[in-house]
mmCIF file of C-alpha atoms in Angstrom:
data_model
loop_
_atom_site.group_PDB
_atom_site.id
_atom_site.type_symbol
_atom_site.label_atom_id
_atom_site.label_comp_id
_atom_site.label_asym_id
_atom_site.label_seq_id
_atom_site.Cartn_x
_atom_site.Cartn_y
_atom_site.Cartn_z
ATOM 1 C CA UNK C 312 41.607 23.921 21.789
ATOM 2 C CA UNK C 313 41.546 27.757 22.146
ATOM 3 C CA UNK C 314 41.417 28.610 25.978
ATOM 4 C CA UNK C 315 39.297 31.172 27.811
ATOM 5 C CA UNK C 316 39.209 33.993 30.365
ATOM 6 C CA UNK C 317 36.225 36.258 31.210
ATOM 7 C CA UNK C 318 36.803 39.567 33.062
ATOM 8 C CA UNK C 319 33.751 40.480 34.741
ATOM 9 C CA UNK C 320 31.227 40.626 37.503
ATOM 10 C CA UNK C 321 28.006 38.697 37.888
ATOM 11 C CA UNK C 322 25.971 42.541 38.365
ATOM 12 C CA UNK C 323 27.210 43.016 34.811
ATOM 13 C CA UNK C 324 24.451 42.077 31.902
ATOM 14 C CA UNK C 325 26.990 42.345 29.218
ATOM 15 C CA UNK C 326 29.434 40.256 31.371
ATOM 16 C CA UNK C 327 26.618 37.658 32.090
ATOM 17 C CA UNK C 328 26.038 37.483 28.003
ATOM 18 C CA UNK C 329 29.551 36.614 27.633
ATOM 19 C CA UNK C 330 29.734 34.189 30.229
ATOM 20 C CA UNK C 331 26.447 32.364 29.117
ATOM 21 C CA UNK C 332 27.720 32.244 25.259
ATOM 22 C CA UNK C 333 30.605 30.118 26.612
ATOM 23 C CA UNK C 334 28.465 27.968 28.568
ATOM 24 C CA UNK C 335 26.217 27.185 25.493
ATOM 25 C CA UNK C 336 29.189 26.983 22.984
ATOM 26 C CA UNK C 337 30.729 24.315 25.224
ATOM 27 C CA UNK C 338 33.779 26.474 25.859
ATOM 28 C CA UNK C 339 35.530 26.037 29.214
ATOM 29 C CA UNK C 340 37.078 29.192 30.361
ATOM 30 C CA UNK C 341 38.765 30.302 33.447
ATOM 31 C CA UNK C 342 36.372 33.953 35.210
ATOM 32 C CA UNK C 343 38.492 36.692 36.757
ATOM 33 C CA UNK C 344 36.105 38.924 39.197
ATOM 34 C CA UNK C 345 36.788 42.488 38.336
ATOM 35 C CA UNK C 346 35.605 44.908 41.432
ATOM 36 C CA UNK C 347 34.702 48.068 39.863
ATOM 37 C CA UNK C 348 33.830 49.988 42.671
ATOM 38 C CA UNK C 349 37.415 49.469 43.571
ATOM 39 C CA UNK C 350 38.304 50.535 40.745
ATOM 40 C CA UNK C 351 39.888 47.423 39.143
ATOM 41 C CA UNK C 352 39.008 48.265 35.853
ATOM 42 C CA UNK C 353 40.726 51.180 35.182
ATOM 43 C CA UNK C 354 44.724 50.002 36.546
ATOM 44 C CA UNK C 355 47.090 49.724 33.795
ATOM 45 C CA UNK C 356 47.211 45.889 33.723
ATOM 46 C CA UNK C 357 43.192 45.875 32.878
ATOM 47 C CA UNK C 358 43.510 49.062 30.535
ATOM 48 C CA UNK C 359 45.857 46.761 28.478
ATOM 49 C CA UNK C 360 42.793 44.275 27.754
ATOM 50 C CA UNK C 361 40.455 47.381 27.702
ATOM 51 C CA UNK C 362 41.566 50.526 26.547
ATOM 52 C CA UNK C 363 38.263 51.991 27.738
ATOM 53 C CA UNK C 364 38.240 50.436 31.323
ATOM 54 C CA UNK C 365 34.868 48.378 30.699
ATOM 55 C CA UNK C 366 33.655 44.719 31.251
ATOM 56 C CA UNK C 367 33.627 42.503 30.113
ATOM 57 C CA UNK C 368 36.605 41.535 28.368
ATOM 58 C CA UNK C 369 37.188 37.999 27.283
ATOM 59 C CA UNK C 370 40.661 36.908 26.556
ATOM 60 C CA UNK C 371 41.339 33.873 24.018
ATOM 61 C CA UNK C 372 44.379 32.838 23.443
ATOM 62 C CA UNK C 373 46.695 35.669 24.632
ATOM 63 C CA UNK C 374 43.663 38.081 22.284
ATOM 64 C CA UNK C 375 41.694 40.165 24.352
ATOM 65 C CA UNK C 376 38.008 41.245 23.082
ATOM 66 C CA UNK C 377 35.819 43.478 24.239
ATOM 67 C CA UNK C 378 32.136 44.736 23.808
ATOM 68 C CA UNK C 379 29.374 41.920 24.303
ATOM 69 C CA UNK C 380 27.964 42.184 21.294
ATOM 70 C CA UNK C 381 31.358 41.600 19.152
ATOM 71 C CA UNK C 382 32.084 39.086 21.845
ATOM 72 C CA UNK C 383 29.230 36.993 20.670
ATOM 73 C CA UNK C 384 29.586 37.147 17.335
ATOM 74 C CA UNK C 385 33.321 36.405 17.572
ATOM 75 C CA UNK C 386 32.057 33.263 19.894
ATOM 76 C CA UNK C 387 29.508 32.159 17.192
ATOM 77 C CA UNK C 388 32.312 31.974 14.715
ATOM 78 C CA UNK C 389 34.345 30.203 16.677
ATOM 79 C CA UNK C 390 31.879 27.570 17.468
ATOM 80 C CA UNK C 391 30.403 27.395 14.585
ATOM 81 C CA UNK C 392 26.850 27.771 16.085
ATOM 82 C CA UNK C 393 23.809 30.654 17.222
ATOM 83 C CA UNK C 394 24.482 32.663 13.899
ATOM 84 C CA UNK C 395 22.440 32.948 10.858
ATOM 85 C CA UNK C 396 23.085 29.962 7.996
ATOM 86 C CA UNK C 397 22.997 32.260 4.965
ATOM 87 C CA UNK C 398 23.735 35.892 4.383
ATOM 88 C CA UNK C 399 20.313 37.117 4.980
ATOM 89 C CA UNK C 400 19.788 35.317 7.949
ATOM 90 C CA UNK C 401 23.346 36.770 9.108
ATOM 91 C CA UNK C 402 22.280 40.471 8.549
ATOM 92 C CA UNK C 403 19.134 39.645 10.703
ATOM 93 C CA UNK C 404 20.507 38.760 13.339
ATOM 94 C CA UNK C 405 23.470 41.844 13.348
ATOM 95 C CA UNK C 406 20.130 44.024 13.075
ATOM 96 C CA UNK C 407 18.645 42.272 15.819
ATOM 97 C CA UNK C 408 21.959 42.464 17.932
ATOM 98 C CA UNK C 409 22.713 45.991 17.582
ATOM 99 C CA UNK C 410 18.688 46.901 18.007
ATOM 100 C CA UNK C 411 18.832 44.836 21.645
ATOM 101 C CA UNK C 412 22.159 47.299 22.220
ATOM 102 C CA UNK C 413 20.503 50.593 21.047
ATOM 103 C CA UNK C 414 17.175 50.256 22.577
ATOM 104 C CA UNK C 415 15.936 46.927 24.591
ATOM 105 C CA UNK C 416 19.344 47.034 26.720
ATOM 106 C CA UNK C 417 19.019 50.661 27.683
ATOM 107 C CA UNK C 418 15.351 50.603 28.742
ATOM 108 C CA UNK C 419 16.157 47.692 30.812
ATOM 109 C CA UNK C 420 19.564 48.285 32.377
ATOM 110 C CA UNK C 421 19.146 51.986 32.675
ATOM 111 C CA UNK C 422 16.081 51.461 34.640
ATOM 112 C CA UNK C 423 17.370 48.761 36.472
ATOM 113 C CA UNK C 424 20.644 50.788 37.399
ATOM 114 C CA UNK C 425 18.629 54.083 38.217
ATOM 115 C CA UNK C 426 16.803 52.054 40.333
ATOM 116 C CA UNK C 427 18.904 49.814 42.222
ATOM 117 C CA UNK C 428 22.345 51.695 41.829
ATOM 118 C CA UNK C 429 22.040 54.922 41.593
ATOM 119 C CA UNK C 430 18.864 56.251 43.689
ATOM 120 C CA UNK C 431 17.794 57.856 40.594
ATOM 121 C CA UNK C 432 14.865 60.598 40.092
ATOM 122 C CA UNK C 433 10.981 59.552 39.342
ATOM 123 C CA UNK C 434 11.117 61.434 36.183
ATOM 124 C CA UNK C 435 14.862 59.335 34.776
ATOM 125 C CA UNK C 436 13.641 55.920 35.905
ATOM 126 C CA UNK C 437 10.012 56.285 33.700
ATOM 127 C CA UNK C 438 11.630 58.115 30.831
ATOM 128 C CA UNK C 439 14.262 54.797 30.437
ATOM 129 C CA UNK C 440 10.970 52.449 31.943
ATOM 130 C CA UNK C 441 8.931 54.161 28.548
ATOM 131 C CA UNK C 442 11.807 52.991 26.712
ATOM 132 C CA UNK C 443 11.863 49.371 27.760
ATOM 133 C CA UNK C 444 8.348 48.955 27.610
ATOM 134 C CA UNK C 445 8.420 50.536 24.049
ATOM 135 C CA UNK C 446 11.420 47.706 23.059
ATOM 136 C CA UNK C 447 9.347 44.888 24.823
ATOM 137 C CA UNK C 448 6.569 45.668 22.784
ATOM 138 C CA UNK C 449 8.549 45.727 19.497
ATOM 139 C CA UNK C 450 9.837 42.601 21.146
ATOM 140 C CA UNK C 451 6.716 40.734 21.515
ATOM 141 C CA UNK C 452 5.136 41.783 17.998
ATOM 142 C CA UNK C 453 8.412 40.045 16.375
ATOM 143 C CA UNK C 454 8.271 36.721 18.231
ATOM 144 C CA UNK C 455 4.349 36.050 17.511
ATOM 145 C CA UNK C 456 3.991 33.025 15.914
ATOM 146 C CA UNK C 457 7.718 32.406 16.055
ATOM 147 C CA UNK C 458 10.249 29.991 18.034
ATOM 148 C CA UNK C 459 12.998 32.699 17.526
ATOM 149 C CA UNK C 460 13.588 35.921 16.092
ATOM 150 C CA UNK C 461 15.524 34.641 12.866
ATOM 151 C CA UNK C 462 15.386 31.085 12.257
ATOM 152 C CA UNK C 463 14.288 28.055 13.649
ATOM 153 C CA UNK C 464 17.096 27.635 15.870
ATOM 154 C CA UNK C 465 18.309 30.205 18.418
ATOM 155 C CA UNK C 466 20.930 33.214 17.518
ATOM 156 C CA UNK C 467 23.234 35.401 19.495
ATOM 157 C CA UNK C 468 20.409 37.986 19.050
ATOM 158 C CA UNK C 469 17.618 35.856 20.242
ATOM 159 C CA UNK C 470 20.390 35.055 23.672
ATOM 160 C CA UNK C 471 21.399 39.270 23.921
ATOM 161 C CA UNK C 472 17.685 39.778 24.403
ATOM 162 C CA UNK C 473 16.902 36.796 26.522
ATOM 163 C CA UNK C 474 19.584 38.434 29.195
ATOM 164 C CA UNK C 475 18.176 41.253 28.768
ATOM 165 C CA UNK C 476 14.730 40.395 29.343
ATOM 166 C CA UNK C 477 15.670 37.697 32.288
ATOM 167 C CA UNK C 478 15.897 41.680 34.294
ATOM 168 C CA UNK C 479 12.756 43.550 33.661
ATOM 169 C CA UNK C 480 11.824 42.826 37.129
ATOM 170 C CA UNK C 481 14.287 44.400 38.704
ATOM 171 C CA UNK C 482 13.024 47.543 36.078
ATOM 172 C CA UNK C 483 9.700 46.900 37.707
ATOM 173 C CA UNK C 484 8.373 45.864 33.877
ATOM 174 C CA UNK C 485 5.753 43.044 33.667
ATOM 175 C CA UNK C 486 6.019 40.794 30.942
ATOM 176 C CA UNK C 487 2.196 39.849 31.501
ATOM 177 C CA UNK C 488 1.275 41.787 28.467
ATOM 178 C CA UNK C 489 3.798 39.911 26.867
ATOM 179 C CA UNK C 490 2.520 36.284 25.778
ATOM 180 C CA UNK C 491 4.857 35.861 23.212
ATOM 181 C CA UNK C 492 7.932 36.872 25.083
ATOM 182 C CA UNK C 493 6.927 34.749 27.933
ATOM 183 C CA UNK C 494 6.916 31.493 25.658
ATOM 184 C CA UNK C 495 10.204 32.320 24.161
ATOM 185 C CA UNK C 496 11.619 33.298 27.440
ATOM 186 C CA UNK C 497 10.801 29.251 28.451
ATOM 187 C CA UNK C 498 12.204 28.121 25.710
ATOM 188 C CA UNK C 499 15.240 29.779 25.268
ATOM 189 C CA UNK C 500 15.683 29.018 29.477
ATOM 190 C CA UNK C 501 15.763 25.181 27.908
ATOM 191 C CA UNK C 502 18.535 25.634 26.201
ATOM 192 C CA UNK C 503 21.303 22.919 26.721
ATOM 193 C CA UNK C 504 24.002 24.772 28.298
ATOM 194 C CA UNK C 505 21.662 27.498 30.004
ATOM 195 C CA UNK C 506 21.914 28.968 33.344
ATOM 196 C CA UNK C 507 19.898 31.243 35.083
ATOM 197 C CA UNK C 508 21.415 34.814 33.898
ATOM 198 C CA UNK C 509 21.433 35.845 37.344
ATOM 199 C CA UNK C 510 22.784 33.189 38.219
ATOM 200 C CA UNK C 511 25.665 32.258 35.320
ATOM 201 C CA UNK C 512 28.783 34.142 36.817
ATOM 202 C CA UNK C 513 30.457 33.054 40.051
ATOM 203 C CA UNK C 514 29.622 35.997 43.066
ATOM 204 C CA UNK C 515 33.238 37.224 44.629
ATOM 205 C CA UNK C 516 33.420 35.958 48.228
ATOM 206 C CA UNK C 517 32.620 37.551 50.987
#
């Protein structure tokens, strides 16, 4: 059995993605707290995972990889699970991944970040706010009268998004607009294996 080791920190929305793929995969794996205000991420030792000083990185087997998105798909492989069954299914759900990366992702985080992190200006926080509420939308309109957003089973895309999503609060979006969102959040959030995303990566001690 291949074994695990996630770089990270629970703040992280990429890192948490990594961390929860493991959980639902099954895969044990060992977390290493990165503190980036300390500047962790960019010694030597870490630059050899991570050439570009990011989290998360998850090494497997002596491999280091890097980028959530590629991290999932490599995990999906690996387990054999949360990826399409056929070809077209398969390019859904790459579309799907890289559309969460390009557009959900940044409405969310950014505004979350500007926000919480970074004391940003009114007029930052609601142009990246108009762009999350413009991707929940798109969102919502894809999940009406579906379980998922490719198949009938869950997909790295459809658990990208969910992480995503599980932080429009602290964007200060409402999902009450959102019926269809809200009854995939619920059942992606009874997922064997799933944690709350907030709550899926171990907090450094005090």
């Amino acid at each position: 059995m291949s074994s695990y080791t996630l770089y990270g920190t629970f703040l992280s929305m990429p890192c948490v993605k990594a961390g929860l793929m493991l959980d639902l995969c099954g895969l044990p794996y060992e977390y290493k707290h990165v503190n980036l205000r300390a500047g962790e991420s960019k010694t030597p030792d870490f630059l050899k995972l991570n050439k570009w000083g990011q989290v998360p990185v998850l090494v497997a087997d002596g491999a280091s990889m890097t980028q959530s998105g590629a991290i999932l798909l490599e995990l999906a492989a690996k387990a054999g699970k949360f990826d399409g069954a056929n070809p077209e299914e398969k390019r859904q759900v790459r579309e799907w991944l890289f559309w969460e990366a390009d557009l959900l992702y940044p409405g969310i985080a950014s505004t979350r970040a500007q926000r919480l992190f970074y004391n940003g200006a009114p007029e930052v926080i609601a142009f990246f706010k108009g762009r999350g509420e413009r991707a929940l939308g798109m969102l919502n309109e894809a999940l009406i009268g579906k379980d998922y957003l490719v198949c009938a089973t869950p997909t790295v895309a459809d658990i990208a998004c969910f992480v995503t999503v599980s932080y429009a609060g602290d964007a200060e979006l409402s999902l009450d607009a959102f019926p269809a969102i809200q009854a995939w959040m619920k059942r992606m959030a009874a997922l064997p294996g799933m944690k709350v995303p907030q709550e899926a990566l171990p907090k450094p001690a005090a």
